Short mmCIF file of C-alpha atoms in Angstrom, two decimals:
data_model
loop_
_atom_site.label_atom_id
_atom_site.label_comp_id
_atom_site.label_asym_id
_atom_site.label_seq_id
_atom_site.Cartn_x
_atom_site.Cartn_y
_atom_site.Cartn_z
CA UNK A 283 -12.93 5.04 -50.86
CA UNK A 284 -11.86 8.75 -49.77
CA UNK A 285 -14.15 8.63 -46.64
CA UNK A 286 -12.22 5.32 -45.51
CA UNK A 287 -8.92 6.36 -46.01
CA UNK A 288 -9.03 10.12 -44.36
CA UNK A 289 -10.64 8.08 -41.55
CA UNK A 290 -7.66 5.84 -41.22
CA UNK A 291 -5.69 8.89 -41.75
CA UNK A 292 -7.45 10.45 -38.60
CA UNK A 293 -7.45 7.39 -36.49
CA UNK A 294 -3.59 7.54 -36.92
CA UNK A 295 -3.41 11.20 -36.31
CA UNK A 296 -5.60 10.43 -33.27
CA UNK A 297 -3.49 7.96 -32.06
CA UNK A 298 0.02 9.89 -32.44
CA UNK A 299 -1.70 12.54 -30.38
CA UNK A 300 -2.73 10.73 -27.58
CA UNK A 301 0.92 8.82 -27.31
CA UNK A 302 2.30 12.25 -27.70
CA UNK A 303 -0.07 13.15 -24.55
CA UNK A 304 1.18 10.38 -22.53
CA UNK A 305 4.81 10.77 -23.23
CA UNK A 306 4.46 14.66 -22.13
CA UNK A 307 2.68 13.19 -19.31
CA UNK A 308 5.91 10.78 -18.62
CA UNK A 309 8.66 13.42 -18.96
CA UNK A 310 8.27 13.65 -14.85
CA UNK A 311 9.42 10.11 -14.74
CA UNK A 312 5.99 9.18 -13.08
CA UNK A 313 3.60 7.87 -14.72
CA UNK A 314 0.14 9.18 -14.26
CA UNK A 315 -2.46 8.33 -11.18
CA UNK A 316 -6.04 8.78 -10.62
CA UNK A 317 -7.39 11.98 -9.11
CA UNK A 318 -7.82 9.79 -5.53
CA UNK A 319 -4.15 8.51 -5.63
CA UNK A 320 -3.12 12.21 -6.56
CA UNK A 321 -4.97 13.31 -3.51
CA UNK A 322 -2.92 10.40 -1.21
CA UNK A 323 0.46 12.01 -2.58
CA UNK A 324 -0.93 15.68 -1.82
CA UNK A 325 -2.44 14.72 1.67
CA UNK A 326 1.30 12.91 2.13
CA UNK A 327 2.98 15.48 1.31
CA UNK A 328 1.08 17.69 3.63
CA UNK A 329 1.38 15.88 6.36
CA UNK A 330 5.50 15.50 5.82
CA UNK A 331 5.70 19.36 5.04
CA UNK A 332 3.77 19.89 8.86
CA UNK A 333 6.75 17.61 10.29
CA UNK A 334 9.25 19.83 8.55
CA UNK A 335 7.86 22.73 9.64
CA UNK A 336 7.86 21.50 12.89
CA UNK A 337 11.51 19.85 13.12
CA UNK A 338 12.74 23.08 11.41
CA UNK A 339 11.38 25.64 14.31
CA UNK A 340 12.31 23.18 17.34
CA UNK A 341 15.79 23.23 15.87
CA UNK A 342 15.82 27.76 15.25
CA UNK A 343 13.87 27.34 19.02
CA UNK A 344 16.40 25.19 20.55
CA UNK A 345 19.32 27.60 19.39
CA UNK A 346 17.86 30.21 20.40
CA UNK A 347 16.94 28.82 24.35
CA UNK A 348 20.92 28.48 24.08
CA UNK A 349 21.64 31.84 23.42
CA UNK A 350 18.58 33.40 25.88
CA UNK A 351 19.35 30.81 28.81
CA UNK A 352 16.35 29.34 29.57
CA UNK A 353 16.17 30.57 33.37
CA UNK A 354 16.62 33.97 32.41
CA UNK A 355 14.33 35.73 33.93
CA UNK A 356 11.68 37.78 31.59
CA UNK A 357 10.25 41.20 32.53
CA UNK A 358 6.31 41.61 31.79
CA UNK A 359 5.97 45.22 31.13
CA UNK A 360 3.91 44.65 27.84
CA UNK A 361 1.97 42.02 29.58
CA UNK A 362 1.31 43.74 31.92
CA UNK A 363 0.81 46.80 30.53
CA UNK A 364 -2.20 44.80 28.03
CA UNK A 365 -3.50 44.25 31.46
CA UNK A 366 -4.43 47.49 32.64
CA UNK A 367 -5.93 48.52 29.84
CA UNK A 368 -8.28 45.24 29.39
CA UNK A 369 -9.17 46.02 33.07
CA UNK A 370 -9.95 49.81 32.43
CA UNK A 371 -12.01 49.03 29.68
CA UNK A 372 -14.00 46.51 31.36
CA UNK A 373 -14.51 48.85 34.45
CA UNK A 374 -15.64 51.11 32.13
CA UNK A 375 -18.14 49.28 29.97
CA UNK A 376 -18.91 45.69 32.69
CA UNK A 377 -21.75 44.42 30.91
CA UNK A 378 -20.57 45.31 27.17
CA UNK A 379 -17.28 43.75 28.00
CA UNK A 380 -18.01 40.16 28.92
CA UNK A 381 -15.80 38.36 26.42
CA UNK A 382 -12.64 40.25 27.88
CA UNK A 383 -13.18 37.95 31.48
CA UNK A 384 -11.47 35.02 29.36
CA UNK A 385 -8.03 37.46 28.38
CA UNK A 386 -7.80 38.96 32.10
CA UNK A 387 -8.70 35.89 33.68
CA UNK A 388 -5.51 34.15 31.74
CA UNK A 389 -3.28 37.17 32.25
CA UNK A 390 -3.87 37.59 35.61
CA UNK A 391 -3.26 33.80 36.51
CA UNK A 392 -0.18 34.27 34.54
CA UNK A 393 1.11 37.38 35.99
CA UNK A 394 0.42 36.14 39.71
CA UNK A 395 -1.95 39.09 40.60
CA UNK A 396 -4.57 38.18 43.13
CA UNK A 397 -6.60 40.70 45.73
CA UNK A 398 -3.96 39.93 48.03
CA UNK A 399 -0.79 40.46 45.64
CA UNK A 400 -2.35 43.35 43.02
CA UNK A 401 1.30 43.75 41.83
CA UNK A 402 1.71 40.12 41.02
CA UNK A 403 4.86 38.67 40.30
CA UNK A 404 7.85 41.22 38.35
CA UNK A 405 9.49 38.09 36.02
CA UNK A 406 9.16 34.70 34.62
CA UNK A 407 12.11 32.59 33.18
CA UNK A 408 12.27 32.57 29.42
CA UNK A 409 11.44 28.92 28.68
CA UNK A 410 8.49 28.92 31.03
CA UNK A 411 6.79 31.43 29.46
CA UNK A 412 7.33 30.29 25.93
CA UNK A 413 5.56 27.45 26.91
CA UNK A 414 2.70 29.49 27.84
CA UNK A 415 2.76 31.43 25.15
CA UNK A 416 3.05 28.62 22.72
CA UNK A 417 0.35 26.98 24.67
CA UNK A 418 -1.97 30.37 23.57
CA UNK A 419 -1.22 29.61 20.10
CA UNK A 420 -1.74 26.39 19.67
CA UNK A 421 -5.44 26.92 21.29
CA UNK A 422 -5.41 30.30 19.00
CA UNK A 423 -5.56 27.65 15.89
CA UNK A 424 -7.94 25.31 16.65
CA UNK A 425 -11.14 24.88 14.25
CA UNK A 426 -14.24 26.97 15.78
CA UNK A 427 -16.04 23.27 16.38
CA UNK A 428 -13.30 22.32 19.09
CA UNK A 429 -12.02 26.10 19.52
CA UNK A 430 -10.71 27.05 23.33
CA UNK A 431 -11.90 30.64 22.52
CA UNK A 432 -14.71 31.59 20.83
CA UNK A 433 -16.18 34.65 19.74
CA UNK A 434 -14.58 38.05 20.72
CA UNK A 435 -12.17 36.25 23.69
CA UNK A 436 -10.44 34.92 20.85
CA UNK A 437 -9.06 38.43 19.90
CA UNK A 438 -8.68 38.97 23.71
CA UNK A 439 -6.39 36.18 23.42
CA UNK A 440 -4.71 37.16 20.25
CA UNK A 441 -3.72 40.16 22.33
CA UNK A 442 -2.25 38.36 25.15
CA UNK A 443 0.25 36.51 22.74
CA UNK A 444 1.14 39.62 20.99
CA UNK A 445 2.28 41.21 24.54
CA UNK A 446 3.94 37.89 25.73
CA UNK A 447 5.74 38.09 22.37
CA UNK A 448 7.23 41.02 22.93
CA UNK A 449 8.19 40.82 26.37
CA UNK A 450 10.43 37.04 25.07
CA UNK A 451 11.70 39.52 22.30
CA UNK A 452 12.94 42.10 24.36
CA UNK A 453 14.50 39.61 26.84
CA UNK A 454 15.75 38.00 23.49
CA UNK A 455 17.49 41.38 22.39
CA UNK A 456 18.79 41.47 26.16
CA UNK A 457 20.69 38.76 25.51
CA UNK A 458 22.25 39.46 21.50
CA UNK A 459 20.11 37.31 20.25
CA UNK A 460 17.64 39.38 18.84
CA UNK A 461 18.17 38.76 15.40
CA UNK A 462 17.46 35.48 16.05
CA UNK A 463 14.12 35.97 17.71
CA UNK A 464 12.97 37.52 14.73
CA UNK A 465 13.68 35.16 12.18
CA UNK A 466 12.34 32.73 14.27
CA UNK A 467 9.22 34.58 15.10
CA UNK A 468 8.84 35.43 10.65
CA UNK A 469 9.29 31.63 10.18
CA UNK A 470 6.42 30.79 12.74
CA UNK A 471 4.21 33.96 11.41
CA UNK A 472 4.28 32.77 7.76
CA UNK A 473 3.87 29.53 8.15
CA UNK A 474 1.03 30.11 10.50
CA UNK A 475 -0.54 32.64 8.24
CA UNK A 476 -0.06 31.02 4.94
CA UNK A 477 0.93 27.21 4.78
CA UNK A 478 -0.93 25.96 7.89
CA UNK A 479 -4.12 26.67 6.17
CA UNK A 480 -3.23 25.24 2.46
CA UNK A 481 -2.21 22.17 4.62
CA UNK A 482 -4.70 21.53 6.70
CA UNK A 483 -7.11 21.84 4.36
CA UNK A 484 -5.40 19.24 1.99
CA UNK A 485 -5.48 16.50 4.83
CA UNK A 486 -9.01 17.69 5.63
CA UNK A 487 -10.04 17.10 1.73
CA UNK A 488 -8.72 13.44 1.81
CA UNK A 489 -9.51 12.37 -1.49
CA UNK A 490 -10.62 15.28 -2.98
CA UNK A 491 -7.59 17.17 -2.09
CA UNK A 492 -6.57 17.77 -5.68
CA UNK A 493 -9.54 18.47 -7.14
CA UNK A 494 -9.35 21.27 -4.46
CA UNK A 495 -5.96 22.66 -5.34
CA UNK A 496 -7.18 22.96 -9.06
CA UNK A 497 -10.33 25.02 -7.62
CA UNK A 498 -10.16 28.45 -9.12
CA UNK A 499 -6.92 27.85 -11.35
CA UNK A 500 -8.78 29.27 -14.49
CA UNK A 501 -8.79 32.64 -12.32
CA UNK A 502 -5.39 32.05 -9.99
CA UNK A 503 -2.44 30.28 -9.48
CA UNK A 504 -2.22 31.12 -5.46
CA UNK A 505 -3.40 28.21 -4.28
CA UNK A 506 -1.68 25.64 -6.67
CA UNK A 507 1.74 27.51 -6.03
CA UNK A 508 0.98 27.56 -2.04
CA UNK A 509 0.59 23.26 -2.49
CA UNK A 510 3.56 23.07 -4.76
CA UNK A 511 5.94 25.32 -2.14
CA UNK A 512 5.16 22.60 0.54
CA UNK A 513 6.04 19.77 -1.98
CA UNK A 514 8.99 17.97 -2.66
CA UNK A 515 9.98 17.98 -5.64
CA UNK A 516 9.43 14.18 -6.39
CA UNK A 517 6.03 14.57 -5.11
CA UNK A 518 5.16 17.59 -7.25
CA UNK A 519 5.93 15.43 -10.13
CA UNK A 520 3.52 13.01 -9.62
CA UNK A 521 1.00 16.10 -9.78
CA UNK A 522 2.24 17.37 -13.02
CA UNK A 523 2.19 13.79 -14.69
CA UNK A 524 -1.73 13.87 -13.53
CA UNK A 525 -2.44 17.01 -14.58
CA UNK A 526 -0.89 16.69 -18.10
CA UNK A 527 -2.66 13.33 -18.33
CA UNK A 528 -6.23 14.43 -16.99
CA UNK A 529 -6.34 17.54 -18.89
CA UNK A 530 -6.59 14.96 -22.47
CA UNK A 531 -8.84 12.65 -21.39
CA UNK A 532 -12.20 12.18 -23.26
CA UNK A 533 -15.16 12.79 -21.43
CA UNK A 534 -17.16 10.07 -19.97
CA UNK A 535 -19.44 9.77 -22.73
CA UNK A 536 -17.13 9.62 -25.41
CA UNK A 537 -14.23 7.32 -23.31
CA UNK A 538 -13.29 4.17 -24.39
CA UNK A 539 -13.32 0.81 -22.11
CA UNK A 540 -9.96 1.22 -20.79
CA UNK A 541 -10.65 4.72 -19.79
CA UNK A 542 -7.56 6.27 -21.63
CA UNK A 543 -8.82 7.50 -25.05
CA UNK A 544 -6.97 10.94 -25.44
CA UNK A 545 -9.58 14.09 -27.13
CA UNK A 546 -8.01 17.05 -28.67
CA UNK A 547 -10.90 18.91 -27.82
CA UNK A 548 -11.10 18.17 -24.25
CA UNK A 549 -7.01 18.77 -24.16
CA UNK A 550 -7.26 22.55 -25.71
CA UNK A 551 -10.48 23.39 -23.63
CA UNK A 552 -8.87 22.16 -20.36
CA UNK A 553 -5.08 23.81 -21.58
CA UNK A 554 -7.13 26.96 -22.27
CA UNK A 555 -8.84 27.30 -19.28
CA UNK A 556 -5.96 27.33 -16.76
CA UNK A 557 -4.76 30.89 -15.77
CA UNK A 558 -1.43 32.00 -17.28
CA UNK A 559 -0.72 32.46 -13.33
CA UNK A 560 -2.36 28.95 -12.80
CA UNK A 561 0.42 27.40 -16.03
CA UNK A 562 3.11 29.13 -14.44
CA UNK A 563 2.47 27.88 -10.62
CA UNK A 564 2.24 24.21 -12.36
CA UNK A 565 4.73 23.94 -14.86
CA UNK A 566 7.07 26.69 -13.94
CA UNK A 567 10.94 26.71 -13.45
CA UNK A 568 14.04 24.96 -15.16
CA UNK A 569 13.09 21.81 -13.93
CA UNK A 570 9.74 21.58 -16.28
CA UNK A 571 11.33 23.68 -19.07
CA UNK A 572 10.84 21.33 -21.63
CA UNK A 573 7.74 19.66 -20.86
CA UNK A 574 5.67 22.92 -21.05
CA UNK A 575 6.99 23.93 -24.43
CA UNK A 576 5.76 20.19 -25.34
CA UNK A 577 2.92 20.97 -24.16
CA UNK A 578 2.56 24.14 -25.65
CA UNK A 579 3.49 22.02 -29.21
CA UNK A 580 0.63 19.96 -27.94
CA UNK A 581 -1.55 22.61 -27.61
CA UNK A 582 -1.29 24.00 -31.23
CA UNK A 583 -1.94 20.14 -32.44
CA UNK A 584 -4.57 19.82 -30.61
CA UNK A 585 -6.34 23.27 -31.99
CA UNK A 586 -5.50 21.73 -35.97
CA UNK A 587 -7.52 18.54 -34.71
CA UNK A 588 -10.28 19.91 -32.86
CA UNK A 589 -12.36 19.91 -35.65
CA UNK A 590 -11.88 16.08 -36.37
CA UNK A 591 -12.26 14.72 -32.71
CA UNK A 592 -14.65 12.35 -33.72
CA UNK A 593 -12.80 11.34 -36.88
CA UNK A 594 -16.28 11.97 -38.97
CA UNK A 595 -15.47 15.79 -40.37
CA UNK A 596 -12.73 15.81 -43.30
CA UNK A 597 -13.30 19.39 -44.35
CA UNK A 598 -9.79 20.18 -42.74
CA UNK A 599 -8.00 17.53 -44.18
CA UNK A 600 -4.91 20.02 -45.12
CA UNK A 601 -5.03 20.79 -41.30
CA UNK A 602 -4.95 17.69 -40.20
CA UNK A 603 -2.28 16.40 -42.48
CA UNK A 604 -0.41 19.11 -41.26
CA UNK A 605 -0.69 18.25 -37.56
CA UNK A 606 0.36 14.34 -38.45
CA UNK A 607 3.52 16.25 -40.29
CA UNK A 608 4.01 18.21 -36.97
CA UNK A 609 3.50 14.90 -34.34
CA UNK A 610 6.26 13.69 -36.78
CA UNK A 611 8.39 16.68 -36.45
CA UNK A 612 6.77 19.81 -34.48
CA UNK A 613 10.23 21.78 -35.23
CA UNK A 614 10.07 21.32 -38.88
CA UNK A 615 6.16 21.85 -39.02
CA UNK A 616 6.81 25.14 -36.44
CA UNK A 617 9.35 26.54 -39.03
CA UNK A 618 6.89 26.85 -41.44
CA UNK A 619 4.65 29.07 -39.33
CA UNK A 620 1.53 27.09 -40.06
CA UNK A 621 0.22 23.64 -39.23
CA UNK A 622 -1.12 23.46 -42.75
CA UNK A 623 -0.50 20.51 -45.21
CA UNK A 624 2.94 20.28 -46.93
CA UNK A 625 3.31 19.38 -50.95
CA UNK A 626 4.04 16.26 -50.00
CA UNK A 627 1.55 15.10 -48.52
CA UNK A 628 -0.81 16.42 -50.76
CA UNK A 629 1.17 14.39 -53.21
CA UNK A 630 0.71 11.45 -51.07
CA UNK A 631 -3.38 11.99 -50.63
CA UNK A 632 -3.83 11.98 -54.26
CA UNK A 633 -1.86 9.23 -55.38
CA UNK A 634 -2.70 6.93 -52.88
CA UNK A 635 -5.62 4.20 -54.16
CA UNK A 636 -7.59 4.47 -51.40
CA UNK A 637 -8.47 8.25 -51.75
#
């Protein structure tokens, strides 16, 4: 009868569109992974992208130690300076001022001054107090729950590295290399300010790391562009192939055995929902040209079948003949400015026994 055949005629529609899905989903040349092994190639890549970071500014560090000298000695005026004012504002307020005892404490020990020597010391070579001040900022970074400085100190201590940073500049400028204490210090800045964070927070996620970079992408793409800028590029393809292949996949209650029955409806709700900002951070540049106009083909399939998901509504059989015209041949079926059903395969529909 009719019923039987448009249900055949669905089932094959149905089945076009999910092999469609998975060959979008291929286009990376990966195929596609859980959301757990996902999250092993996102914490991966995180933890390569920290040893790049770190490879990258010992290498800008090391050539600029060259150009310095790393026994030339650096004067503490801003250091010092920071000094007497932490001290004048602690005279001034003692018992409101506690958290400052941490800051002076280090910058005194640093600077040499003791009751005996008020003046302290008047210089400290340049790679022994990069040490120190890299030392600051290492503690600076440390989670709260294993944190060297807590509470107010810790902006005490922010402070201190912002006045042994410019004392290393100026000696830096001293010696012509200033440009290149700069770019160095930018590099370190950014990365400390922006990727150190997305990072860490990937390896601290484990296994849920992606479903935390796809955490507010129906508002934002910020945080999936952050991950994808620490990526390589083979990596962020293994992300895309998921993502294509996860956004098609039928709910639990309507999945088959083998866990890979493709649902129009879940596809265009899940397409629909990410961000135009979120679409662009995922599937953005040259290299993924193609694949997001196939999805975007998929996309306008998917909204001609949503209605016959569960193969059981026939209503929009001219729709969904037009969609099995435009799995077939989207360019054809796109020139016509409609996914309705051609002549012919009206023609087809009515002669055929079955119907």
């Amino acid at each position: 009868g009719s019923a039987n055949y448009m249900r055949e005629y669905s089932d094959s529609i149905m089945s076009k569109a999910q092999q469609e899905a998975m060959r979008v989903a291929q286009m990376t040349g990966r195929s596609p992974m859980s959301q757990e092994g996902t999250s092993d190639v996102l914490t991966g890549g995180a933890t390569d992208a920290m040893k790049r970071f770190a490879g990258r500014r010992q290498g800008m560090s090391d050539a600029l130690m060259d150009m310095v000298g790393a026994d030339t000695p650096v004067g503490l005026d801003s250091t010092r300076g920071l000094l007497e004012s932490m001290m004048a504002k602690k005279a001034a307020a003692p018992t409101a001022t506690g958290f400052m005892n941490k800051p002076i404490g280090e910058t005194k020990g640093l600077l040499g001054v003791t009751d005996e020597l008020p003046e302290g010391i008047d210089s400290i070579p340049y790679e022994a107090l990069r040490e120190f001040r890299t030392d600051i900022g290492s503690k600076l970074k440390l989670p709260d729950v294993s944190a060297a400085y807590v509470g107010k100190e810790k902006q005490g201590m922010k402070q201190l590295y912002g006045g042994l940073l410019d004392d290393l500049r100026t000696t830096a400028k001293g010696a012509g290399a200033g440009d290149e204490a700069a770019v160095l210090d930018r590099y370190t800045r950014y990365y400390n300010n922006v990727n150190d964070e997305t990072l860490q927070t990937l390896i601290k996620r484990d296994d849920k790391a992606y479903k935390w970079m796809m955490e507010g992408s129906a508002d934002s793409g910020k945080r999936i562009n952050r991950v994808r800028n620490n990526l390589q590029a083979d990596e962020w393809d293994q992300v895309v192939s998921t993502t294509v292949d996860r956004m098609g996949r039928s709910t639990p209650g309507k999945q088959n055995l083998q866990g890979d029955m493709f649902s129009p409806d879940t596809f265009l709700t899940n397409w629909s929902k990410l961000s135009p900002e979120a679409k662009q951070s995922m599937f953005g540049g040259s290299r993924y040209a193609d694949l997001r106009d196939s999805l975007n083909n998929l996309g306008k399939v998917t909204e001609a079948l949503k209605d016959s998901a569960t193969a059981k509504n026939f209503s929009n059989t001219a729709t969904v003949a037009g969609a099995m015209d435009f799995l077939s041949n989207p360019l054809t079926a796109l020139s016509m400015g409609t996914l309705a059903i051609p002549q012919y395969a009206v023609a087809r529909g009515m002669t055929n026994p079955k119907f």
